[in-house]
mmCIF file of C-alpha atoms in Angstrom:
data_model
loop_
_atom_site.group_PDB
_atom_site.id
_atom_site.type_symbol
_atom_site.label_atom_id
_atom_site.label_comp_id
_atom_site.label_asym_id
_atom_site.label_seq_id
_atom_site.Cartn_x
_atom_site.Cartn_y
_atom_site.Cartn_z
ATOM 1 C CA UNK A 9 95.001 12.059 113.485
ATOM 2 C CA UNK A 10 92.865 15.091 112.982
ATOM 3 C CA UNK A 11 88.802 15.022 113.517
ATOM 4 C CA UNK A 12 86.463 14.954 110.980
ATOM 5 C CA UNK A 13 84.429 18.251 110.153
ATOM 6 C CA UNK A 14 81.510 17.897 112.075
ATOM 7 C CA UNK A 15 78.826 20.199 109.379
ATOM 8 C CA UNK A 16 76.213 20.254 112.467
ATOM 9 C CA UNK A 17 78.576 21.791 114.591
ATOM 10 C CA UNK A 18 78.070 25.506 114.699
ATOM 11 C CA UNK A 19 81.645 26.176 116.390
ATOM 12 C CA UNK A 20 83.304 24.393 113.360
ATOM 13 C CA UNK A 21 80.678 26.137 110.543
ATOM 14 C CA UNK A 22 82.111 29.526 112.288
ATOM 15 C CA UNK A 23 85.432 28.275 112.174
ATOM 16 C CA UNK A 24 85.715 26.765 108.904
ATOM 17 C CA UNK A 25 83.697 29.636 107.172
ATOM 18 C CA UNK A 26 85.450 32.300 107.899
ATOM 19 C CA UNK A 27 88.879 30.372 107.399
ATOM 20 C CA UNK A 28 87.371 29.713 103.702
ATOM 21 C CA UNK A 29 86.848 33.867 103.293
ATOM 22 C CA UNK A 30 90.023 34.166 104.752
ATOM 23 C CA UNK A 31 92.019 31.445 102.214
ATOM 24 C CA UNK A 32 90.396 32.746 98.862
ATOM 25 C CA UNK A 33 91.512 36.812 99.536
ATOM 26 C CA UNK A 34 95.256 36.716 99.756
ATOM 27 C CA UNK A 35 97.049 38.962 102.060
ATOM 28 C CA UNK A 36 99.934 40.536 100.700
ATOM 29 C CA UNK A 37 99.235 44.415 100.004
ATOM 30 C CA UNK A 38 100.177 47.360 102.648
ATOM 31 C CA UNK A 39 99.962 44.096 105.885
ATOM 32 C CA UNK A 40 104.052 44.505 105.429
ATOM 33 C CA UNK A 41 105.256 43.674 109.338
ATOM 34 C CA UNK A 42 107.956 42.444 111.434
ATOM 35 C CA UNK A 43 106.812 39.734 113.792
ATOM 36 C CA UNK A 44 106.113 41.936 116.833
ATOM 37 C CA UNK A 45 103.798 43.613 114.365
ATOM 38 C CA UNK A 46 105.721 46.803 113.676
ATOM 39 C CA UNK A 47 106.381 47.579 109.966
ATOM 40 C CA UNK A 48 110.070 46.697 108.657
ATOM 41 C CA UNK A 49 112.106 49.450 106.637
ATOM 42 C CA UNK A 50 114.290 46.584 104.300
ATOM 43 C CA UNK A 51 114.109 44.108 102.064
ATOM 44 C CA UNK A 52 110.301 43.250 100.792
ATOM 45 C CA UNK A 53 110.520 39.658 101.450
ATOM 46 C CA UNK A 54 107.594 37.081 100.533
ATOM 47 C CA UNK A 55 105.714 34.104 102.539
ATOM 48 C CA UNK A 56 102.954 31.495 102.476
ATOM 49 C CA UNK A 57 101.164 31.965 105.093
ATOM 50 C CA UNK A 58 99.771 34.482 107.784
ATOM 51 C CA UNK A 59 102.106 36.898 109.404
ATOM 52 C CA UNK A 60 103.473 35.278 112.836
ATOM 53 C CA UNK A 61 103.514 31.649 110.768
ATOM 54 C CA UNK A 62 107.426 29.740 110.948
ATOM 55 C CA UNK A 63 108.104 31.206 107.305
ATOM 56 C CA UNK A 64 107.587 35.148 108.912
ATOM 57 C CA UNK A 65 110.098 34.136 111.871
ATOM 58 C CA UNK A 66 112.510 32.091 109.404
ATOM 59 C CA UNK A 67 112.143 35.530 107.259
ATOM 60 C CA UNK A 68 113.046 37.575 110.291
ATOM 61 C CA UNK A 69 115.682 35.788 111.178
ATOM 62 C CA UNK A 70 117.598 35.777 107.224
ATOM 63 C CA UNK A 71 116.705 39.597 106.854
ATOM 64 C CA UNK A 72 116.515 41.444 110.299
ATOM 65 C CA UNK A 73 114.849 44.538 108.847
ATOM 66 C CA UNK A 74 112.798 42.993 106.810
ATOM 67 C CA UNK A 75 108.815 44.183 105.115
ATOM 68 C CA UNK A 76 107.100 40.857 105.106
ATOM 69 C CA UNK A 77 104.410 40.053 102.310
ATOM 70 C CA UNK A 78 102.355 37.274 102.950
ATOM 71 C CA UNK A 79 100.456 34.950 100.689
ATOM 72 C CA UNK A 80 97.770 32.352 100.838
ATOM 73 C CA UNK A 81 99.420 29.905 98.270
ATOM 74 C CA UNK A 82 103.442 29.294 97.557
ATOM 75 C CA UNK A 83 102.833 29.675 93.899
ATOM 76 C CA UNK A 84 101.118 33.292 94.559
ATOM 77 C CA UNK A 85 104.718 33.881 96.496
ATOM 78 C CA UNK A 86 106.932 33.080 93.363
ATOM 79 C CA UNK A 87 104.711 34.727 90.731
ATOM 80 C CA UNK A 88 105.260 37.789 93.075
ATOM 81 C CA UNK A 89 108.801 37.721 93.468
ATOM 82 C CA UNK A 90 109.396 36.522 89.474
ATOM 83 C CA UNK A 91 106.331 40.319 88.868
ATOM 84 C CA UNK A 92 108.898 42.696 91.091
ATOM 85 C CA UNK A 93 106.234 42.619 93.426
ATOM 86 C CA UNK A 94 108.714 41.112 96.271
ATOM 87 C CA UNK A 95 112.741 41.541 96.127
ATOM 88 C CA UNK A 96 113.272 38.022 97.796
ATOM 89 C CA UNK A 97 111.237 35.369 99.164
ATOM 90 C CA UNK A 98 111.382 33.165 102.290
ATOM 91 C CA UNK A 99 110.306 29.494 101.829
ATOM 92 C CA UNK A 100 110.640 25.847 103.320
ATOM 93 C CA UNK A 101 112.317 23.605 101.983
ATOM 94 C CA UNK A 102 112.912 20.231 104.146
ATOM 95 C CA UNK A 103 111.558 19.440 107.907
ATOM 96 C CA UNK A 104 113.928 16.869 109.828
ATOM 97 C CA UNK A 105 111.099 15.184 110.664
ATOM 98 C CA UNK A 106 108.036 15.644 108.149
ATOM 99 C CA UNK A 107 110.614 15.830 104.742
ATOM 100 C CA UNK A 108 110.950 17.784 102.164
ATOM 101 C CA UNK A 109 108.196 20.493 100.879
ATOM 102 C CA UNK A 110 108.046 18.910 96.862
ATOM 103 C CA UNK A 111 106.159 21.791 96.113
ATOM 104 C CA UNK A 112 108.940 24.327 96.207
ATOM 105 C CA UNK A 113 111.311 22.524 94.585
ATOM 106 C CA UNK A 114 109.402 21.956 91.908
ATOM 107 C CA UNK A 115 108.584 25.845 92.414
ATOM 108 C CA UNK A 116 112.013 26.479 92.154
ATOM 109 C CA UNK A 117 112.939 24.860 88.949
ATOM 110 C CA UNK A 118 109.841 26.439 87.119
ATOM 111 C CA UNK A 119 111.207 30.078 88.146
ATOM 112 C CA UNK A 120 114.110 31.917 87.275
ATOM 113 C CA UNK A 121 115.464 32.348 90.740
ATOM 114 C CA UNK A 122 117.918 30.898 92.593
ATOM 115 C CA UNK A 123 118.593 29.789 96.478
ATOM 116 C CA UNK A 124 121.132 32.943 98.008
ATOM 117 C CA UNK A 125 121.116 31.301 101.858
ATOM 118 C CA UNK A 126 119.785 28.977 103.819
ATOM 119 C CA UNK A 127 118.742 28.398 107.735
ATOM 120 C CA UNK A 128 117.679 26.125 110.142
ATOM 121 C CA UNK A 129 115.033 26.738 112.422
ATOM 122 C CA UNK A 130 113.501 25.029 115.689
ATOM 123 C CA UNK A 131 110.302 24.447 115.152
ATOM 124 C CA UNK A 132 109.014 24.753 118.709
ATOM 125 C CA UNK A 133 104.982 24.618 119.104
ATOM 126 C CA UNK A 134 102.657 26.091 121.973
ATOM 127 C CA UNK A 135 99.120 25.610 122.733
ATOM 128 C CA UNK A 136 97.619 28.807 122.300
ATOM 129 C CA UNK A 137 94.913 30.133 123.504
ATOM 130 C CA UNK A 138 92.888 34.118 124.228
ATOM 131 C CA UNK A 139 93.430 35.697 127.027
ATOM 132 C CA UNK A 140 91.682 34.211 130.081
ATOM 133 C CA UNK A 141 91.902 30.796 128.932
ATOM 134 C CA UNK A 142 93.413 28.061 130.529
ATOM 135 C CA UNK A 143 94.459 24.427 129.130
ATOM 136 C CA UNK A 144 91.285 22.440 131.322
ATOM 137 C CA UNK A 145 89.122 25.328 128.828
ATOM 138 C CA UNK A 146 90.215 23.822 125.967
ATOM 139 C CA UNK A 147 88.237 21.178 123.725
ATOM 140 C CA UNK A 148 89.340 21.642 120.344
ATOM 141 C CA UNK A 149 92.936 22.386 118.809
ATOM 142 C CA UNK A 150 93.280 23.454 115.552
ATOM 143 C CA UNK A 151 96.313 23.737 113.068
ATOM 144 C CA UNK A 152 97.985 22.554 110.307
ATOM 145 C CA UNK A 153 98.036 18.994 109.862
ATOM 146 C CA UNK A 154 101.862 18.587 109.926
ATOM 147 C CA UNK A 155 101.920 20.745 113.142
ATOM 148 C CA UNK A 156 99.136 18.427 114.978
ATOM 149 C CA UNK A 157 101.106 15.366 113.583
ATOM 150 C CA UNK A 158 104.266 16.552 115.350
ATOM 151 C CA UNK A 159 101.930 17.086 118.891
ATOM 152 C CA UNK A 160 100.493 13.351 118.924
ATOM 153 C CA UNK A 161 102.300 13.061 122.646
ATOM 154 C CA UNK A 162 100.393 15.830 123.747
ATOM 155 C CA UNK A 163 97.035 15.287 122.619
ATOM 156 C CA UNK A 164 96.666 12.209 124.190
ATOM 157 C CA UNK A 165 97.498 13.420 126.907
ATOM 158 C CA UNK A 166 94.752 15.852 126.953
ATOM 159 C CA UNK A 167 91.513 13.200 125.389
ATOM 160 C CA UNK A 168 89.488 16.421 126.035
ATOM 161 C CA UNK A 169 90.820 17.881 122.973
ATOM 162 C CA UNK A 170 89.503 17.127 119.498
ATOM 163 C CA UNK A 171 92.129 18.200 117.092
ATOM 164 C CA UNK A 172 91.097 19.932 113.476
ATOM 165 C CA UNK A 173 93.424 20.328 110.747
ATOM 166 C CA UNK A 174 93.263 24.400 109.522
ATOM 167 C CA UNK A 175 94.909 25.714 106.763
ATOM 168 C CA UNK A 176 98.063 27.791 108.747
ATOM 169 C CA UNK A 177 99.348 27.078 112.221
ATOM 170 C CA UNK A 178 99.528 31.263 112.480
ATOM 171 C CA UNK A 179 96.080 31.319 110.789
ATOM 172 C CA UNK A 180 94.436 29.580 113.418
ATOM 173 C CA UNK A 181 96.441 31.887 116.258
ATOM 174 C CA UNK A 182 94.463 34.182 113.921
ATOM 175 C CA UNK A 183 91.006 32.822 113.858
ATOM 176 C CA UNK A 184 91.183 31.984 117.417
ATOM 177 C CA UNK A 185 91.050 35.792 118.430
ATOM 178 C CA UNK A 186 89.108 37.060 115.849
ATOM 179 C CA UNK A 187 86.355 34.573 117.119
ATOM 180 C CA UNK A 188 87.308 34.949 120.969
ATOM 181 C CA UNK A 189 86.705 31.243 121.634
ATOM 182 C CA UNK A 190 87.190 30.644 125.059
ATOM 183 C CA UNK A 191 87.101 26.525 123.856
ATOM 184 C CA UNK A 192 89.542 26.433 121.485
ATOM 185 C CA UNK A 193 93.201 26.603 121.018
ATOM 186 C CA UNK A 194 95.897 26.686 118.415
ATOM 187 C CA UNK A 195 98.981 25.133 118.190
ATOM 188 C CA UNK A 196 101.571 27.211 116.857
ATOM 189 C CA UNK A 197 104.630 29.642 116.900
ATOM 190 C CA UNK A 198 104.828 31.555 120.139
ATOM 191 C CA UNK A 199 105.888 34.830 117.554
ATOM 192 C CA UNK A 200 102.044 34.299 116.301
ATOM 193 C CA UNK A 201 100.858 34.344 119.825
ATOM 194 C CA UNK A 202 102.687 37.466 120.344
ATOM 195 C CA UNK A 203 102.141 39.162 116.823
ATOM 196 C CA UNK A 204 98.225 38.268 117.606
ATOM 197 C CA UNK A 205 97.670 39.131 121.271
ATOM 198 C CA UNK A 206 96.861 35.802 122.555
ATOM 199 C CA UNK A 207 98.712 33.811 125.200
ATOM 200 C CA UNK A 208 100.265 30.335 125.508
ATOM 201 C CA UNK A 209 99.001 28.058 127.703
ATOM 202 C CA UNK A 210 100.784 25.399 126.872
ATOM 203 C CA UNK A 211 105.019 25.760 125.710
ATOM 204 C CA UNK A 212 107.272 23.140 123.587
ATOM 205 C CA UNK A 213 104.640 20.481 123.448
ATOM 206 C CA UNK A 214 105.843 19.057 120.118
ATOM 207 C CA UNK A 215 106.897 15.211 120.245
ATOM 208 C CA UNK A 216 110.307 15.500 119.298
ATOM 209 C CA UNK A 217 112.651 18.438 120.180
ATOM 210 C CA UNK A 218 114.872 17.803 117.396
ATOM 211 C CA UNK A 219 112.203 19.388 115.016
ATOM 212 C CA UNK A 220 114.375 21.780 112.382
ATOM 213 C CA UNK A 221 112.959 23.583 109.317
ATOM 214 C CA UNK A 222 114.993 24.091 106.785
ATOM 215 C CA UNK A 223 114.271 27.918 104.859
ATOM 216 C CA UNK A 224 116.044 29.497 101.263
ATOM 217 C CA UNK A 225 115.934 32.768 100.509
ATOM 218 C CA UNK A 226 115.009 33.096 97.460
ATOM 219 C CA UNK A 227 115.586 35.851 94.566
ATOM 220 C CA UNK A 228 115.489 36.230 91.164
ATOM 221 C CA UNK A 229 118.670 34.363 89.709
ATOM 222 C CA UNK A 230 119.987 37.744 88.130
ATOM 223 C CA UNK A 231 120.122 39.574 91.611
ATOM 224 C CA UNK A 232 121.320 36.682 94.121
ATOM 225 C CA UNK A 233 124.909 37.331 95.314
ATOM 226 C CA UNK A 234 127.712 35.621 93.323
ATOM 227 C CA UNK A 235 130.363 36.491 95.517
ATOM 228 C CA UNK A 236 130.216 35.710 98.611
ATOM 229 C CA UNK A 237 131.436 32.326 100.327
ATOM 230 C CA UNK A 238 129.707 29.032 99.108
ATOM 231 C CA UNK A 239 130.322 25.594 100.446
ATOM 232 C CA UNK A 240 126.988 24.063 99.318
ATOM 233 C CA UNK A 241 124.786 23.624 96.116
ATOM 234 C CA UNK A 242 121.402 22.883 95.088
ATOM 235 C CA UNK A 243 120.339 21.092 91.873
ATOM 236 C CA UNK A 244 118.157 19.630 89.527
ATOM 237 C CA UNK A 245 118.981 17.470 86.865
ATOM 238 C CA UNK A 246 116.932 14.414 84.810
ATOM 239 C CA UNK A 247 118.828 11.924 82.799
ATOM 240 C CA UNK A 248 117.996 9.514 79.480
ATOM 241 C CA UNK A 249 115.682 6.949 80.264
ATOM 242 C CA UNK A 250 118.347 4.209 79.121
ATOM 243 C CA UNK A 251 120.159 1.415 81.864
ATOM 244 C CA UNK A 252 122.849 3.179 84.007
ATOM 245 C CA UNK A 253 122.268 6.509 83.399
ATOM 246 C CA UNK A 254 121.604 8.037 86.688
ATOM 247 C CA UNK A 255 124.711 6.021 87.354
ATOM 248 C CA UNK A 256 126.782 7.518 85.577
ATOM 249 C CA UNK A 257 125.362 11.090 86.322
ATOM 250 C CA UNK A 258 126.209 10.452 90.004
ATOM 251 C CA UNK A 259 130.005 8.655 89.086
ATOM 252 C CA UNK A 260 130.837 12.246 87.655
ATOM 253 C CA UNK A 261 129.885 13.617 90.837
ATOM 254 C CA UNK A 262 131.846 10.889 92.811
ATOM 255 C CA UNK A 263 135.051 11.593 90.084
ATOM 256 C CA UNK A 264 135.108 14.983 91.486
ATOM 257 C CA UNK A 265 134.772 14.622 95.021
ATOM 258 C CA UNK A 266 131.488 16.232 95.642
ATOM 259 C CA UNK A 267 129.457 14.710 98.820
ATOM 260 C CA UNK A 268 125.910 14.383 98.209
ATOM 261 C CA UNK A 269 124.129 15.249 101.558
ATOM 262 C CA UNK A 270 120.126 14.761 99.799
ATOM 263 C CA UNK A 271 119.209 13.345 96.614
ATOM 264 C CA UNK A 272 114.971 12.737 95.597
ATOM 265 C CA UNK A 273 113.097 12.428 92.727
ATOM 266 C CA UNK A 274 110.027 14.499 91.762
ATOM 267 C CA UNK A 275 107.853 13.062 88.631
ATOM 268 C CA UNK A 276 107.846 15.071 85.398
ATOM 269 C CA UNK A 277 104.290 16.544 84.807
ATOM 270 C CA UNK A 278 102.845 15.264 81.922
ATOM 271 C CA UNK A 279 105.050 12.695 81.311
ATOM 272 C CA UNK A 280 104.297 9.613 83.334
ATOM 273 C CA UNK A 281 107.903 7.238 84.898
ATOM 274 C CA UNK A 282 110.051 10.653 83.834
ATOM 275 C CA UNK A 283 111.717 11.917 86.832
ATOM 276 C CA UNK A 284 113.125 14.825 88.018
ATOM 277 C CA UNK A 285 115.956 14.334 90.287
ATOM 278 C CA UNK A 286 116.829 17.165 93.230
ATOM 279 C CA UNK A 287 120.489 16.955 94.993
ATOM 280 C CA UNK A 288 122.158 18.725 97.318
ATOM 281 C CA UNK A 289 125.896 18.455 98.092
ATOM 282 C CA UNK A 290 128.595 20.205 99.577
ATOM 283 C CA UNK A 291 131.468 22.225 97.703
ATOM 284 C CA UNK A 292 135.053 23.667 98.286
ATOM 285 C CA UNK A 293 133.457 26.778 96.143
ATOM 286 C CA UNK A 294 131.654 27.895 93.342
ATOM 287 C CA UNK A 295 134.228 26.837 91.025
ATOM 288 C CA UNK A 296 133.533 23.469 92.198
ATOM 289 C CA UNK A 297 129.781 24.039 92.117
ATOM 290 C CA UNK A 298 130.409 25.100 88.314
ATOM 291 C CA UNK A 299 132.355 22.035 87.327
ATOM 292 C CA UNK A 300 130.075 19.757 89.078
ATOM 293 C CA UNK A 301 127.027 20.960 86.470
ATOM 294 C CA UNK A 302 129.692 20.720 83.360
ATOM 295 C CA UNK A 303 130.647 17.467 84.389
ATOM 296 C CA UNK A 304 126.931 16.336 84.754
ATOM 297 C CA UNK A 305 126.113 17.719 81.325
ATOM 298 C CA UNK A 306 126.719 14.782 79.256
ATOM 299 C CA UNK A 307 124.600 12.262 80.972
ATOM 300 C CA UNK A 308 121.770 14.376 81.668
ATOM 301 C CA UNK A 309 118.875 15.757 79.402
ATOM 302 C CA UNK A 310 118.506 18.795 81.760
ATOM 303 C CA UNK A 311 120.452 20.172 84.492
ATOM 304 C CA UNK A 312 120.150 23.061 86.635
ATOM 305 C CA UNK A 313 121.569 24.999 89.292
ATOM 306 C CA UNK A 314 119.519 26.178 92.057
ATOM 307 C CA UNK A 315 121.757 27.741 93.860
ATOM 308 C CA UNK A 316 124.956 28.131 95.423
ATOM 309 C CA UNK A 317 125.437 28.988 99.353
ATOM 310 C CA UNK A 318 126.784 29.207 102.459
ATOM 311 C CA UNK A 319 125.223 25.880 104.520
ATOM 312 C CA UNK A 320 123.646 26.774 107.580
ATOM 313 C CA UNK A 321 125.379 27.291 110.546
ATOM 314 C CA UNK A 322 125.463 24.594 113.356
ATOM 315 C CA UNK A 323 123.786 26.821 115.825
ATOM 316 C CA UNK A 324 120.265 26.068 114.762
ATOM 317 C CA UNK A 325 118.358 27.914 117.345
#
């Protein structure tokens, strides 16, 4: 899908060098911004990525007020939030299209913190480009590799345009203006063209409008609200490696009622054909949620909870 780094190229050795100085130095520090660019005055809330990235609008949207800290790696987001360094963080968790992020859950189980809500986002990509620019200027695209996968329409309609995976769809928006290349876009969030100052040339040219991102907000387990409504769970659980027992972890389940929406496994590190499995299934209430990991307990050599929440509403946008 994406191009192959052309070394003799001096537009990519530009590109590509400073996005390595960029990648190594992570940003979080006094960069603390809504995603017009004016600082928040709430919650300090964590994020891969640069600011105007789909994590910093997702972020936005679960905390209004929010002071956004970003990070160049996921891990660097939970050993700040786990340090006191963030009070919650904002991550993805499963693309209707792409799948899940494995990553995070298996970030997730290796933390003490738990899941407090959950949204849905449209994922809606742009061509961007700096000012002046027009879409006949452009003759290389760069982004992440899941965002130029979800563009494939587009691209060929434009052969002109040699696409390059980049580490951040908002960290291109980012490059592309700190470079001012008049020959290059970006394909991401329109908040990244706004938060950077460059313009879109090019609006909702993803493949498939039905493009969701599913986002938790995350915070450490002792501080994530136990009160509040709940009508879904997330958890993790690995069973005996003997005949029928993920069976009969998922009968107790069944016993009780509890509809599993998501189930996947994730192998154990270190131990080769061990497997981690991740579920997610809808409640009456936390009571529910709490009998469901009793009743699990038995058949499983590990279980935990990951969180208990209110499941997004059906207005996505």
């Amino acid at each position: 899908m994406t191009a192959a780094h052309n070394n003799h190229d001096p537009h990519l050795q530009l590109w590509y060098g400073a996005r390595k100085q960029n990648y190594q130095n992570p940003v979080a520090g006094p960069n603390l911004t809504s995603t017009t660019g004016e600082p928040g005055s709430g919650m300090k809330i964590a994020i891969q990525g640069e600011p105007g990235s789909f994590s910093h609008e997702a972020a936005m949207k679960l905390v209004n007020d929010a002071l956004i800290a970003p990070f160049s790696l996921s891990a660097e987001v939970f050993a700040a939030l786990v340090k006191r360094e963030a009070e919650a963080a904002v991550i993805p968790i499963e693309n209707s299209l792409a799948g899940s992020v494995s990553e995070h859950f298996d970030l997730l189980l290796a933390h003490e913190v738990k899941v407090e809500r959950e949204t849905l986002l449209r994922i809606r990509h742009n061509l961007i480009g700096i000012s002046g620019s027009t879409v006949g200027d452009i003759d290389r695209v760069f982004s992440h590799p899941v965002a130029l996968a979800q563009c494939r329409r587009f691209l060929a309609d434009h052969p002109k345009m040699e696409a390059y995976s980049f580490y951040d769809t908002a960290g291109s928006v980012k490059q592309l203006v700190e470079l001012r290349d008049h020959h290059a876009g970006a394909i991401a969030s329109s908040a990244a063209a706004e938060y950077y100052g460059a313009e879109i040339l090019a609006a909702d040219i993803e493949d498939n409008p039905e493009n969701y991102t599913r986002f938790f907000l995350v915070k450490r387990s002792p501080e994530v609200e136990q009160d509040g409504p709940a009508n879904k769970m997330s958890l993790a659980f690995s069973v005996e490696n003997r005949p029928g027992s993920l069976v009969q972890a998922l009968s107790e389940l069944s016993a009780m009622g509890t509809n599993l929406t998501k189930i996947e496994s994730r192998p154990v590190h270190g131990k080769p054909w061990e497997y981690i499995f991740y579920v997610d299934c809808q409640i009456q209430s936390r009571e529910e949620g709490a009998r469901a990991l009793e009743a699990l307990r038995p058949h499983c050599a590990m279980v935990k909870s990951l969180g208990c929440y209110q499941e997004a509403g059906k207005n996505r946008e």
